[in-house]
C-alpha positions as a printed Julia matrix, in Angstrom:
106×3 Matrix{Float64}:
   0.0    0.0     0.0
   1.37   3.78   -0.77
   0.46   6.64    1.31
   0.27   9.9     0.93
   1.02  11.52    4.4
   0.57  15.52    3.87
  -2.85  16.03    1.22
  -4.52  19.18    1.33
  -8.14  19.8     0.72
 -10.18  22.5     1.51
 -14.18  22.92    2.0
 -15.54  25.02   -1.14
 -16.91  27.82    2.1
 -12.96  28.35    2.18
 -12.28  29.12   -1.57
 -15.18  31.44   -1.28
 -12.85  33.41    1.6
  -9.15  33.22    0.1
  -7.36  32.66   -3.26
  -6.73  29.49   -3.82
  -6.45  27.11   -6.71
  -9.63  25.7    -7.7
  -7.81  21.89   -6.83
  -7.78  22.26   -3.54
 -11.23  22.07   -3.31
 -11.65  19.14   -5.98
 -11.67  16.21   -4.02
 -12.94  13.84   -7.07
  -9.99  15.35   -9.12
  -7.43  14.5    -6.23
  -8.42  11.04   -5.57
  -8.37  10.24   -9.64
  -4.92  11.71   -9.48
  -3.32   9.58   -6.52
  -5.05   6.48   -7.81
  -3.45   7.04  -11.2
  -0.02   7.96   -9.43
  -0.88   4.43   -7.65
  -1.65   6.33   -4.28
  -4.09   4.23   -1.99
  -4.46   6.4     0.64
  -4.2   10.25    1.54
  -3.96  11.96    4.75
  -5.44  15.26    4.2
  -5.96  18.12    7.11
  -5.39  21.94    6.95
  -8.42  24.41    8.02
  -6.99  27.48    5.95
  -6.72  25.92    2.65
  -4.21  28.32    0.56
  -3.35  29.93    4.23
  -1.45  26.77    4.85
   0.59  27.15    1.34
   1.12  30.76    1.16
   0.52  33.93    3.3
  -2.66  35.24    3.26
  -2.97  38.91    4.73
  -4.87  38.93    7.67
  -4.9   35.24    8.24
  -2.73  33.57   11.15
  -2.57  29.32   10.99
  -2.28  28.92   13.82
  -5.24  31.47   15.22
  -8.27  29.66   13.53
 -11.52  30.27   15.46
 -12.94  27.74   17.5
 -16.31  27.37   15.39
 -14.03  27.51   12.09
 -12.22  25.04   13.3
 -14.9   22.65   14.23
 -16.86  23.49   10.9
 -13.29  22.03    9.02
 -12.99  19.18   10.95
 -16.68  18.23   10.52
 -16.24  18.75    6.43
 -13.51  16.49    6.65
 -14.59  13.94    8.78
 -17.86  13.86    6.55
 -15.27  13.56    3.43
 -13.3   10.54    5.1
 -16.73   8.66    6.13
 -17.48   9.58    2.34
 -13.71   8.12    1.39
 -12.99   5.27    4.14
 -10.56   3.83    1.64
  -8.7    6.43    0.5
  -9.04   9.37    2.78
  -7.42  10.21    6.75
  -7.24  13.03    8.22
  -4.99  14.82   11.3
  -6.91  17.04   13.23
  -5.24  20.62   13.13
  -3.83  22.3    16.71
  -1.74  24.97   17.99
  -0.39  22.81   20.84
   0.46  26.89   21.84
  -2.99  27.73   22.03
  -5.41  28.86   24.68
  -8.41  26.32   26.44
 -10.62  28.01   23.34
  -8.38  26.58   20.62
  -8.3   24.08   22.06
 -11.96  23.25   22.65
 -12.2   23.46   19.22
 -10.92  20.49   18.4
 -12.3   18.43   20.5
């Protein structure tokens, strides 16, 4: 089995917010591209979509709203009970952050 350890996807609501490229929120696209690169399974995470790849002005990573956080993790949970056989996911932290934070993941 080959796996992909660090995927990105991002919920459409996010593209909507910041540039990004359009694939980030193709998650039909992405899994037809692993599976022709022979990739069986993806971890994916990453709540700010292009904010993880590039700066976006105004955005911190590691300073993501508690209900923005939940909302991503929910999206992607939904995605990997969508994908059992080719998605994971990591849940995102700032180990750094404050009881809000992280309440957010929980």
């Amino acid at each position: 089995m080959i796996i992909d350890i660090h995927g990105h996807l991002s919920p459409p609501e996010a593209a909507r917010r910041f540039p990004m490229p359009p694939a980030l929120t193709d998650v039909d696209g992405m899994l037809a591209a692993r599976a022709q690169a022979g990739i069986d399974l993806t971890v994916i995470g990453s709540p700010v979509g292009a904010g993880a790849m590039a700066r976006v002005p105004g955005v911190d990573n590691y300073r993501q709203p508690r209900d923005r956080l939940r909302a991503f993790h929910a999206w992607m949970s939904g995605l990997i009970r969508t994908f059992p056989d080719q998605l994971r996911g990591y849940v995102y932290a700032n180990p750094f952050g404050d009881d809000d934070h992280l309440e957010g993941v929980r």
